[in-house]
Short mmCIF file of N, CA and C in Angstrom, two decimals:
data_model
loop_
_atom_site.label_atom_id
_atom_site.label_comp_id
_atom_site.label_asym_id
_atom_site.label_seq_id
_atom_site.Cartn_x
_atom_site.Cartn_y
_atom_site.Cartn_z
N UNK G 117 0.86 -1.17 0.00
CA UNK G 117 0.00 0.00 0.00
C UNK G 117 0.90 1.23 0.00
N UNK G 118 0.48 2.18 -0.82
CA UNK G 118 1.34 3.35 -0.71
C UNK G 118 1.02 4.09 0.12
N UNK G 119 2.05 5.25 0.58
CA UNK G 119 1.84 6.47 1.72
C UNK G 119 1.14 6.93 1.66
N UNK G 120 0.32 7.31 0.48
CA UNK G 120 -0.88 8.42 -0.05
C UNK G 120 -1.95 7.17 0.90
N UNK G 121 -2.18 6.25 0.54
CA UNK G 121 -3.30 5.60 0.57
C UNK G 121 -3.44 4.86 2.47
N UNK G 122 -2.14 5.07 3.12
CA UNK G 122 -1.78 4.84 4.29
C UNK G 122 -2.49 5.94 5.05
N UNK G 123 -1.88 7.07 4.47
CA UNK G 123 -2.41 8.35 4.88
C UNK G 123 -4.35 8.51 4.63
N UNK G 124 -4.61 7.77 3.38
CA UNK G 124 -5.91 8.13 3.60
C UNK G 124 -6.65 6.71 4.64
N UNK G 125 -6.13 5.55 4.72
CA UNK G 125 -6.70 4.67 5.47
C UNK G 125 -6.88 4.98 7.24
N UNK G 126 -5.56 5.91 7.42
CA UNK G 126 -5.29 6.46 8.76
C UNK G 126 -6.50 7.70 9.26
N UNK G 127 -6.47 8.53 7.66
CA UNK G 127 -8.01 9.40 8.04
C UNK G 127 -9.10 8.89 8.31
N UNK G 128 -9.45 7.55 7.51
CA UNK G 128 -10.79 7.01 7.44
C UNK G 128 -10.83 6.43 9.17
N UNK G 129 -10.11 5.79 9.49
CA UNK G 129 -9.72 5.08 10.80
C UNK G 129 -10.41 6.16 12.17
N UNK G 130 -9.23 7.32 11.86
CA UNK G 130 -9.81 8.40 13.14
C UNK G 130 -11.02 8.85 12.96
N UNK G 131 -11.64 9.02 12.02
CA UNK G 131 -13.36 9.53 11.76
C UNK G 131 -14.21 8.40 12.21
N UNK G 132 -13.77 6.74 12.22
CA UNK G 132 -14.31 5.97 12.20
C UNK G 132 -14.05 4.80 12.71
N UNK G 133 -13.06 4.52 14.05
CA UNK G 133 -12.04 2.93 13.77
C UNK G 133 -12.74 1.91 14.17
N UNK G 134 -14.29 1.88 14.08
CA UNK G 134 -15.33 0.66 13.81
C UNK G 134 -15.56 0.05 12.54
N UNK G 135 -15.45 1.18 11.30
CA UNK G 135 -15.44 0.99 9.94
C UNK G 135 -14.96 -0.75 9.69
N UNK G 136 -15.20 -1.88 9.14
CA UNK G 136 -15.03 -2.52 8.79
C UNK G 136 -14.14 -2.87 7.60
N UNK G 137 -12.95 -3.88 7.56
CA UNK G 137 -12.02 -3.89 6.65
C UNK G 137 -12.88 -4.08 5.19
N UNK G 138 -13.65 -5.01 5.32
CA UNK G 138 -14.22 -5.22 3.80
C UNK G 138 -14.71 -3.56 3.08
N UNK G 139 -14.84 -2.84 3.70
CA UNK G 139 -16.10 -1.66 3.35
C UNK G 139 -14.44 -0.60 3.14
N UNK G 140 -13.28 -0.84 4.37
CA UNK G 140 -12.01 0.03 3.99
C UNK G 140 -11.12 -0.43 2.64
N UNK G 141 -11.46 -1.64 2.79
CA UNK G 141 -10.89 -2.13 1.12
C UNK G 141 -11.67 -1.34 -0.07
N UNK G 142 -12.46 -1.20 0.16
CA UNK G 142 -13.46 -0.81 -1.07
C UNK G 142 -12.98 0.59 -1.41
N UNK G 143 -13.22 1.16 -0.07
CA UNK G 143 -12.94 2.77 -0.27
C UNK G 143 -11.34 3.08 -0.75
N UNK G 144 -10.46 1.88 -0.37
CA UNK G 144 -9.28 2.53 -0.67
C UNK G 144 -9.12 2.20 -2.36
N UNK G 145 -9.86 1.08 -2.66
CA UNK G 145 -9.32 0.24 -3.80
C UNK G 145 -8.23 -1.18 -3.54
N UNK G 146 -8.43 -1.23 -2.28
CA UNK G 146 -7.45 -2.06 -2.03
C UNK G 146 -7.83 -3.34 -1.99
N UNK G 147 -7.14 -4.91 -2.20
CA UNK G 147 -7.91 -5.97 -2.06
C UNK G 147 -7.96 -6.02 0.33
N UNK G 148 -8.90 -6.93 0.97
CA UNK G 148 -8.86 -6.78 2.05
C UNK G 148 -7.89 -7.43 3.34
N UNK G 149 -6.97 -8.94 2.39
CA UNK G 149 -5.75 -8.77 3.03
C UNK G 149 -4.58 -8.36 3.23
N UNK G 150 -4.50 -6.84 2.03
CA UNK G 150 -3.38 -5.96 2.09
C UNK G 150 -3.70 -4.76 3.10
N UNK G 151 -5.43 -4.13 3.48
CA UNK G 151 -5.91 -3.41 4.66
C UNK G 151 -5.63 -3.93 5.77
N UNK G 152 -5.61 -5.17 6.21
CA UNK G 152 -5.44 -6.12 7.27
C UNK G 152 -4.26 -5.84 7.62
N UNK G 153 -3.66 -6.15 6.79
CA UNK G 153 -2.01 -6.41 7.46
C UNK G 153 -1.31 -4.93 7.98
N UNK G 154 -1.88 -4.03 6.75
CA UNK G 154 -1.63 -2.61 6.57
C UNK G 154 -2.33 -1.78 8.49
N UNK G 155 -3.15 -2.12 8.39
CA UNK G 155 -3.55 -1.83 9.78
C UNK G 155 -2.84 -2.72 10.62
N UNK G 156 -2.46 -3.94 10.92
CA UNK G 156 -1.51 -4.22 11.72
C UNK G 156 -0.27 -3.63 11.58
N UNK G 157 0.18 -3.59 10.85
CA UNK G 157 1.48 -3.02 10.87
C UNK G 157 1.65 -1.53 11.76
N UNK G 158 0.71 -0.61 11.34
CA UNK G 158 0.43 0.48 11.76
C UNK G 158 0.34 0.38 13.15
N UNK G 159 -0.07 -0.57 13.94
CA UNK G 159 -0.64 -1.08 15.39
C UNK G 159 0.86 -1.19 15.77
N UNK G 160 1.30 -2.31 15.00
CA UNK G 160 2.99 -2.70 15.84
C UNK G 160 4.15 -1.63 15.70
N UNK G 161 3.96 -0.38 15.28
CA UNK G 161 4.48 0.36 14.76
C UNK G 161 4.34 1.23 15.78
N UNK G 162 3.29 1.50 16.36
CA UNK G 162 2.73 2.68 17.17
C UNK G 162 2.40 3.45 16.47
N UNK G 163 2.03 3.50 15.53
CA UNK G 163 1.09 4.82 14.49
C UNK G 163 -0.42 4.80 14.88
N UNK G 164 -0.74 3.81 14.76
CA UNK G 164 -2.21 3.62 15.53
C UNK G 164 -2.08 3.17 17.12
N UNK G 165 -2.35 4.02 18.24
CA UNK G 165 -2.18 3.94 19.75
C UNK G 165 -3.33 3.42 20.08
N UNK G 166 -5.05 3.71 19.64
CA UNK G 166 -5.80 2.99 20.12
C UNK G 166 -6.96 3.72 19.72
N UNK G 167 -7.96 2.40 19.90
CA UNK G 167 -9.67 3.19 19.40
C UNK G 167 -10.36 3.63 20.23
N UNK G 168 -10.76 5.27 20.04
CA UNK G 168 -11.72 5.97 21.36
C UNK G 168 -12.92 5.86 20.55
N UNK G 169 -14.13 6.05 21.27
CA UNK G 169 -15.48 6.41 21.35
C UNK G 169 -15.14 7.37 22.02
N UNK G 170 -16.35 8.75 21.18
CA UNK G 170 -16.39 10.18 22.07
C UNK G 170 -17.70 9.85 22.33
N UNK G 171 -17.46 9.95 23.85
CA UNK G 171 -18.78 9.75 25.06
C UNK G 171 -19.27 11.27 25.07
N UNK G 172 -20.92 11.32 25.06
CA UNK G 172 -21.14 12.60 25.79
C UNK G 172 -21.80 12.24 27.20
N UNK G 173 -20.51 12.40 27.76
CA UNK G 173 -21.43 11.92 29.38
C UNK G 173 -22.32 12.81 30.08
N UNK G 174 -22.83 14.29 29.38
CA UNK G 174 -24.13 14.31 29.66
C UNK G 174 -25.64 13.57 29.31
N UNK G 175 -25.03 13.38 28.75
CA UNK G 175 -26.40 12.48 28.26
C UNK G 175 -26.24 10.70 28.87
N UNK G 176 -25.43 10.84 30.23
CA UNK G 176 -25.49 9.37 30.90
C UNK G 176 -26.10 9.59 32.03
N UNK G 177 -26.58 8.81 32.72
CA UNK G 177 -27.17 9.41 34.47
C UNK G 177 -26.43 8.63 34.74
N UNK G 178 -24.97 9.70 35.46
CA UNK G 178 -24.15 9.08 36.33
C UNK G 178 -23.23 10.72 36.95
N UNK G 179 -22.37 10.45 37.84
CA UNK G 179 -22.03 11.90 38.42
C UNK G 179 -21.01 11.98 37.26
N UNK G 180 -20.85 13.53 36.41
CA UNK G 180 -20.28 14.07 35.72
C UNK G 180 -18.61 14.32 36.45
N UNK G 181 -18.09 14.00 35.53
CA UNK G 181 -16.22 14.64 35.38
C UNK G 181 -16.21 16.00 35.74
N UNK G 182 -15.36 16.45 36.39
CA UNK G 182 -14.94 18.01 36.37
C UNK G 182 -13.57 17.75 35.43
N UNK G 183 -13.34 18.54 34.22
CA UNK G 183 -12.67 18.99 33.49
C UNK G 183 -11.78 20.10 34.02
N UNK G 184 -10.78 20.37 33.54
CA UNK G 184 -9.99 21.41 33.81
C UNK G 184 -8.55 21.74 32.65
N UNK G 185 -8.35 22.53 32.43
CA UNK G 185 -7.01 22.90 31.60
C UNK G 185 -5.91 24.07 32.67
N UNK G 186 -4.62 23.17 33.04
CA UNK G 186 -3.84 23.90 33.71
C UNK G 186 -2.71 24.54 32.23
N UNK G 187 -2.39 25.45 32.82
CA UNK G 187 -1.39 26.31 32.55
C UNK G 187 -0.27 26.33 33.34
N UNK G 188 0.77 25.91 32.38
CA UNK G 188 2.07 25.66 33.60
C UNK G 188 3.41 26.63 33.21
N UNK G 189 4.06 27.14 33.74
CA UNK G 189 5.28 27.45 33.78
C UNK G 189 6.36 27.19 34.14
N UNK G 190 7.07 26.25 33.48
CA UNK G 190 8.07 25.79 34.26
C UNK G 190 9.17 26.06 33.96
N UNK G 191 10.89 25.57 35.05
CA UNK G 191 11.65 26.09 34.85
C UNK G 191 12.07 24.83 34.30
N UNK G 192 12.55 24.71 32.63
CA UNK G 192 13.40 23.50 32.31
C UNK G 192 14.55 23.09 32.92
N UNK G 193 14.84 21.83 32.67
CA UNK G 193 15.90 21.57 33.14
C UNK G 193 17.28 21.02 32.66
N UNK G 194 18.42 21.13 32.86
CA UNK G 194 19.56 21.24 31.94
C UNK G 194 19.68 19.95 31.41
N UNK G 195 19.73 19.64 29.98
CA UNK G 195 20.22 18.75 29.51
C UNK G 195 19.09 17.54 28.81
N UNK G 196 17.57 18.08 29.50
CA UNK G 196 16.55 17.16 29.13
C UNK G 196 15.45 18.05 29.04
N UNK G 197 15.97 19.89 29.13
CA UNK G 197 14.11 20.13 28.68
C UNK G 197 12.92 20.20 30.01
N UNK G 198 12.37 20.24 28.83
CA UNK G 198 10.89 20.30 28.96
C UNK G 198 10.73 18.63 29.97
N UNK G 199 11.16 17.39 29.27
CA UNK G 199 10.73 16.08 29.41
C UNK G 199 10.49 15.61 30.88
N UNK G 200 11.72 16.20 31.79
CA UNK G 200 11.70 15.47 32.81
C UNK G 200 10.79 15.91 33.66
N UNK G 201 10.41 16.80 33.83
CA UNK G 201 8.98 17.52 34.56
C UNK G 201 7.82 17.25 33.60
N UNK G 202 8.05 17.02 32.50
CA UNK G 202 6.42 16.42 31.99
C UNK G 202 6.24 14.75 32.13
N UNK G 203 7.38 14.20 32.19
CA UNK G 203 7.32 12.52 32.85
C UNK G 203 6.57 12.55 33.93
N UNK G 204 7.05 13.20 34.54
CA UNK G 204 6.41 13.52 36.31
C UNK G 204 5.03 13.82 36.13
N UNK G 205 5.19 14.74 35.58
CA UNK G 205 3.40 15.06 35.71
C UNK G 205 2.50 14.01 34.86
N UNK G 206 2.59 13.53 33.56
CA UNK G 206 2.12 12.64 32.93
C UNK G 206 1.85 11.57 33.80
N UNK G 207 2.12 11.51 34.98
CA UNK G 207 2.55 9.70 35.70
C UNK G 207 0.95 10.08 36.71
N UNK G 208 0.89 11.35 36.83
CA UNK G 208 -0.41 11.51 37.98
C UNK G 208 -1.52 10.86 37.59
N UNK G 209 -2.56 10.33 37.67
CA UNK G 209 -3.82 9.20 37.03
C UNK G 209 -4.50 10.50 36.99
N UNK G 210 -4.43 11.92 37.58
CA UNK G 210 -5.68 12.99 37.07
C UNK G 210 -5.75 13.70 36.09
N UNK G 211 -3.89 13.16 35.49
CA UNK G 211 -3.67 13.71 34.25
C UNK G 211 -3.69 13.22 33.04
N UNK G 212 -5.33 13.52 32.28
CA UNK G 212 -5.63 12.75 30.83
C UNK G 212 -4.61 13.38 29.73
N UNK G 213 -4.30 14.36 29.57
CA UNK G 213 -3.48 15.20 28.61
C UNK G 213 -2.16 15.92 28.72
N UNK G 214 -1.40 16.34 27.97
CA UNK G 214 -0.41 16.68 28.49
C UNK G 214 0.34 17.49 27.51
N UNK G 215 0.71 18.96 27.30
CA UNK G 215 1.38 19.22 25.92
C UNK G 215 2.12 19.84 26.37
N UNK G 216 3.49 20.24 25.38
CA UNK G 216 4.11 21.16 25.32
C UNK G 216 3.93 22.21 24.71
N UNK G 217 3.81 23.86 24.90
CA UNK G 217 3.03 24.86 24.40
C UNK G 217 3.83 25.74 23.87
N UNK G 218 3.76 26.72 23.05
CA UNK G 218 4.64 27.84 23.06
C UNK G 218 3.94 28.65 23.43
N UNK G 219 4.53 30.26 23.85
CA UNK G 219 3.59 31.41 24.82
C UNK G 219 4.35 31.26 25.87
N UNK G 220 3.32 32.26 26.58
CA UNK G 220 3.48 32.60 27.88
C UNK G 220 3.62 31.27 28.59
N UNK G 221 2.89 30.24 28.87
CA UNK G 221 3.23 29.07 29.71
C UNK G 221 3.55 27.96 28.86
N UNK G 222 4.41 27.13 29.59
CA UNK G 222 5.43 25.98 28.87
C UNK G 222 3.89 24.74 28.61
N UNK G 223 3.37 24.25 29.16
CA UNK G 223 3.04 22.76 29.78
C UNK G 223 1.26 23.16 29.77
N UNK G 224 0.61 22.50 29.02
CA UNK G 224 -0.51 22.72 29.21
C UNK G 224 -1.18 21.31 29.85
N UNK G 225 -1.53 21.19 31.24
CA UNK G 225 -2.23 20.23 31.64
C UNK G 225 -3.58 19.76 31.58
N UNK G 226 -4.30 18.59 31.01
CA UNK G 226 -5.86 18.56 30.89
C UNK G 226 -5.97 17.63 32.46
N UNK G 227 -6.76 18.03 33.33
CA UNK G 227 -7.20 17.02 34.20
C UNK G 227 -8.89 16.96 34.19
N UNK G 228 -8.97 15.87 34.75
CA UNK G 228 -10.13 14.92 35.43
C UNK G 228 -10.59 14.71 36.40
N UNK G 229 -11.32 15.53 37.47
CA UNK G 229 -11.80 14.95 38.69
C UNK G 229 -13.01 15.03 39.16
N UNK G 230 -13.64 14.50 40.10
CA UNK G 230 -15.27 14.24 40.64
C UNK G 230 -15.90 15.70 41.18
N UNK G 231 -14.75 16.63 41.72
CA UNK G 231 -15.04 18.02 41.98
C UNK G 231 -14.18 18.97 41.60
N UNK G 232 -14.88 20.34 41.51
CA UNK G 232 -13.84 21.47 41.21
C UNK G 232 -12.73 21.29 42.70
N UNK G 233 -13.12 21.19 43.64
CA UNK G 233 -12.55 20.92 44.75
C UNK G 233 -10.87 19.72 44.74
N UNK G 234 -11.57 19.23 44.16
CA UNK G 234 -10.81 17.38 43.82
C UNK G 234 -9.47 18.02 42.89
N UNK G 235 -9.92 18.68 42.13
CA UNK G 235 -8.73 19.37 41.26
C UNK G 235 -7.66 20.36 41.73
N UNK G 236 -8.54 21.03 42.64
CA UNK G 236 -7.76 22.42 43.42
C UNK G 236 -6.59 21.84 44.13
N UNK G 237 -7.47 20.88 44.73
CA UNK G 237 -6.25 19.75 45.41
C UNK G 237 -5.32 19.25 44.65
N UNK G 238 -5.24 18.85 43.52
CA UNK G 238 -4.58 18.57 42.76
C UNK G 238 -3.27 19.16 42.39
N UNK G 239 -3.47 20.36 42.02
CA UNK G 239 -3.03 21.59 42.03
C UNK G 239 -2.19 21.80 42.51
N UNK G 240 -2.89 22.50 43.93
CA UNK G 240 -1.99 22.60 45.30
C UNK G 240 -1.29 22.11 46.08
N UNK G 241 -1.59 20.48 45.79
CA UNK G 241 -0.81 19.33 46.53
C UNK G 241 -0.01 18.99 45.98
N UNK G 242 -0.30 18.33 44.74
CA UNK G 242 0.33 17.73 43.62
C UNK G 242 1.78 18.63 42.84
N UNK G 243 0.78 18.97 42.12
CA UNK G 243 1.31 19.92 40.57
C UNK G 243 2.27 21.51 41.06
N UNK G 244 1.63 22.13 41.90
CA UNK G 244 2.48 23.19 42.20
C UNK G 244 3.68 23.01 43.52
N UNK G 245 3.75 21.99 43.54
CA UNK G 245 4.93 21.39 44.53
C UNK G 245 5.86 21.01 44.44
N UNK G 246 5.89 20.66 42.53
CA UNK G 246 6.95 20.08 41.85
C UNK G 246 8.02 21.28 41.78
N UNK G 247 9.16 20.78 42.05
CA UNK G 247 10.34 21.81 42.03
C UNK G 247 10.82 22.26 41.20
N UNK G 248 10.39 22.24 39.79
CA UNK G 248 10.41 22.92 38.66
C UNK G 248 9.27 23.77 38.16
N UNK G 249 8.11 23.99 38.78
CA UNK G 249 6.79 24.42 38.69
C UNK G 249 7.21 26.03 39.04
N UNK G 250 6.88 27.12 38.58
CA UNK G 250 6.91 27.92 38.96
C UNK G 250 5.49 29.00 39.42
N UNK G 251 4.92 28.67 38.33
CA UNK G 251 3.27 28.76 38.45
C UNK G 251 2.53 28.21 37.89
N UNK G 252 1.27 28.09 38.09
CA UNK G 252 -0.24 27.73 37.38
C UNK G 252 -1.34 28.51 37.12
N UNK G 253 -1.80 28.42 35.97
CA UNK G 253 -3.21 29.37 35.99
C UNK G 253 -4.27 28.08 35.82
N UNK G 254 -5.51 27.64 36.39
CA UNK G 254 -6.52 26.74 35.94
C UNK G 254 -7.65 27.54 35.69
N UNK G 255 -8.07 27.08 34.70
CA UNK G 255 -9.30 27.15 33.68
C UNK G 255 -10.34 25.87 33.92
N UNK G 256 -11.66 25.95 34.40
CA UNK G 256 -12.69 25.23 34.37
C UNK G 256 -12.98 24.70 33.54
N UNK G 257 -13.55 23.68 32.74
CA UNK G 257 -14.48 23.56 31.49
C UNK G 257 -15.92 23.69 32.01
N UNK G 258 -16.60 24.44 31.49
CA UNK G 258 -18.08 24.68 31.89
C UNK G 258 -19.10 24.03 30.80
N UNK G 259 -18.63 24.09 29.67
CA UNK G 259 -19.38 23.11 28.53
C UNK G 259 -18.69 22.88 27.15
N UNK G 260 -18.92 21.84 26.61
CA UNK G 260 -18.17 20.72 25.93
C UNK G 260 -18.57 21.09 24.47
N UNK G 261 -18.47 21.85 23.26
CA UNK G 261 -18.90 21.94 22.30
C UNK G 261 -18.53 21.25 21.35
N UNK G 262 -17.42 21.08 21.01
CA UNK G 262 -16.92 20.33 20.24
C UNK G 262 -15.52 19.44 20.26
N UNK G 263 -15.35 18.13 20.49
CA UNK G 263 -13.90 17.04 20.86
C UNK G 263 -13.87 16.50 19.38
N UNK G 264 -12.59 16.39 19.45
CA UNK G 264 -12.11 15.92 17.92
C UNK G 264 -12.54 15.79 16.83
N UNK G 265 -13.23 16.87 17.04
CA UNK G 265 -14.48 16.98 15.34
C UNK G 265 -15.24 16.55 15.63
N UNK G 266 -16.14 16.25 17.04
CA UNK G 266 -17.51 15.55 17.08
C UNK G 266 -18.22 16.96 17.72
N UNK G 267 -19.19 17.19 17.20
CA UNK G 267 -20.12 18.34 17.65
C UNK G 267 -21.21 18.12 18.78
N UNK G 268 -21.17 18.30 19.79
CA UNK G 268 -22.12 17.89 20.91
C UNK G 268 -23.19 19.20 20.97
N UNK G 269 -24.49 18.37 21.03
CA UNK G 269 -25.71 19.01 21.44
C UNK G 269 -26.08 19.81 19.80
N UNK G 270 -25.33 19.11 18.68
CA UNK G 270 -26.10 19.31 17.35
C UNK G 270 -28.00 18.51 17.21
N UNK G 271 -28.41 20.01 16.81
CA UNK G 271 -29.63 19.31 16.64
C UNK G 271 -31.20 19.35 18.12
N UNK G 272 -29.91 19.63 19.37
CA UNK G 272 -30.69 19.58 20.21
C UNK G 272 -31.46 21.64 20.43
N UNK G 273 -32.46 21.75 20.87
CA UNK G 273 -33.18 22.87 21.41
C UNK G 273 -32.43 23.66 22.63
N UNK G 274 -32.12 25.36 22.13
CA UNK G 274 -31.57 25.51 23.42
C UNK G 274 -32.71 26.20 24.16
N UNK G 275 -32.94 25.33 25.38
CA UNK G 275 -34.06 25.56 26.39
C UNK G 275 -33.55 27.04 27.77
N UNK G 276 -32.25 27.64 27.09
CA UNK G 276 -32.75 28.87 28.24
C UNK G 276 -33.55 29.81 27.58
N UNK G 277 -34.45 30.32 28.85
CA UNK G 277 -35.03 31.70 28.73
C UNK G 277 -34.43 32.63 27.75
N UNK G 278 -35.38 33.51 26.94
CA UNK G 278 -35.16 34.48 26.54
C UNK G 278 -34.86 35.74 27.48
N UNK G 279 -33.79 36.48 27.70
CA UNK G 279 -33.95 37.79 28.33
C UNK G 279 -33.50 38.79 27.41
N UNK G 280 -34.23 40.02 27.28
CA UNK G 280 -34.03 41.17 26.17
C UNK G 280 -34.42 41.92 27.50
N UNK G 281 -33.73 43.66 26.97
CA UNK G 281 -33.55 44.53 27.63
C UNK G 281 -35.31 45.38 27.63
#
């Protein structure tokens, strides 16, 4: 399989990685034990890390995630960067995300917890204790519009009140 067609099997995959090989053969032109293998390979390779479903867990009856995006500043460290303070933090279980940024702050953290509370702690205990941390700014998530190209609450009625002056 060529790169062009790697590249488009890899698009079809993230829009879809339930899609079925017989139906990805078709679309590529490909016969379906050259998709097969072609997607394994990709697997043992680490090009493909793994298949998500985007949940809208409002629409589950169960207690909702508190979301959060930290802002970090840190002081690198000689000889390794950015890495060795983002190992550290990557290793915490409240931390789903993890980037390196350019701007004003180095380290952009996504966390996960049961309360705004649960996070603060986090924060304060955790994350701003690390000896390369210099500061944090956290940001709430208050509502979810759109994750990896999936549009949440398309289609649905928005039920607040009208208020005009």
């Amino acid at each position: 399989m060529s790169k062009e067609q790697e590249t488009r099997l890899l698009r079809i995959l993230e829009q879809n990685g339930r899609i079925d090989t017989e139906v990805l053969a078709k679309m590529l032109n490909e016969d379906e034990e050259t998709v097969i293998q072609t997607i394994k390979r990709l697997e043992d390779e680490h090009v493909i890390l793994s298949y998500a479903a985007v949940i809208n867990w409002n629409k589950v009856e169960q207690e909702s995630q508190v979301a959060a995006m930290i802002d970090v500043k840190v002081t690198p460290q000689r000889g390794v960067g950015f890495d060795e303070v983002a190992n550290r933090i990557q290793r915490f279980p409240e931390v789903s995300a993890l980037y390196l940024m350019s701007g004003t702050y180095d380290l952009s953290v996504m966390v996960e917890g049961q309360t705004m509370e649960g996070v603060a702690r986090f924060v304060s205990d955790k994350l701003s204790t690390l000896d390369a941390v210099l500061s944090t700014t956290t940001h709430f998530r208050l509502k979810k519009y759109k994750h990896d190209g999936i549009v949440f609450g398309e289609g649905e009625k928005d039920r607040r009140m009208v208020v005009s002056p």
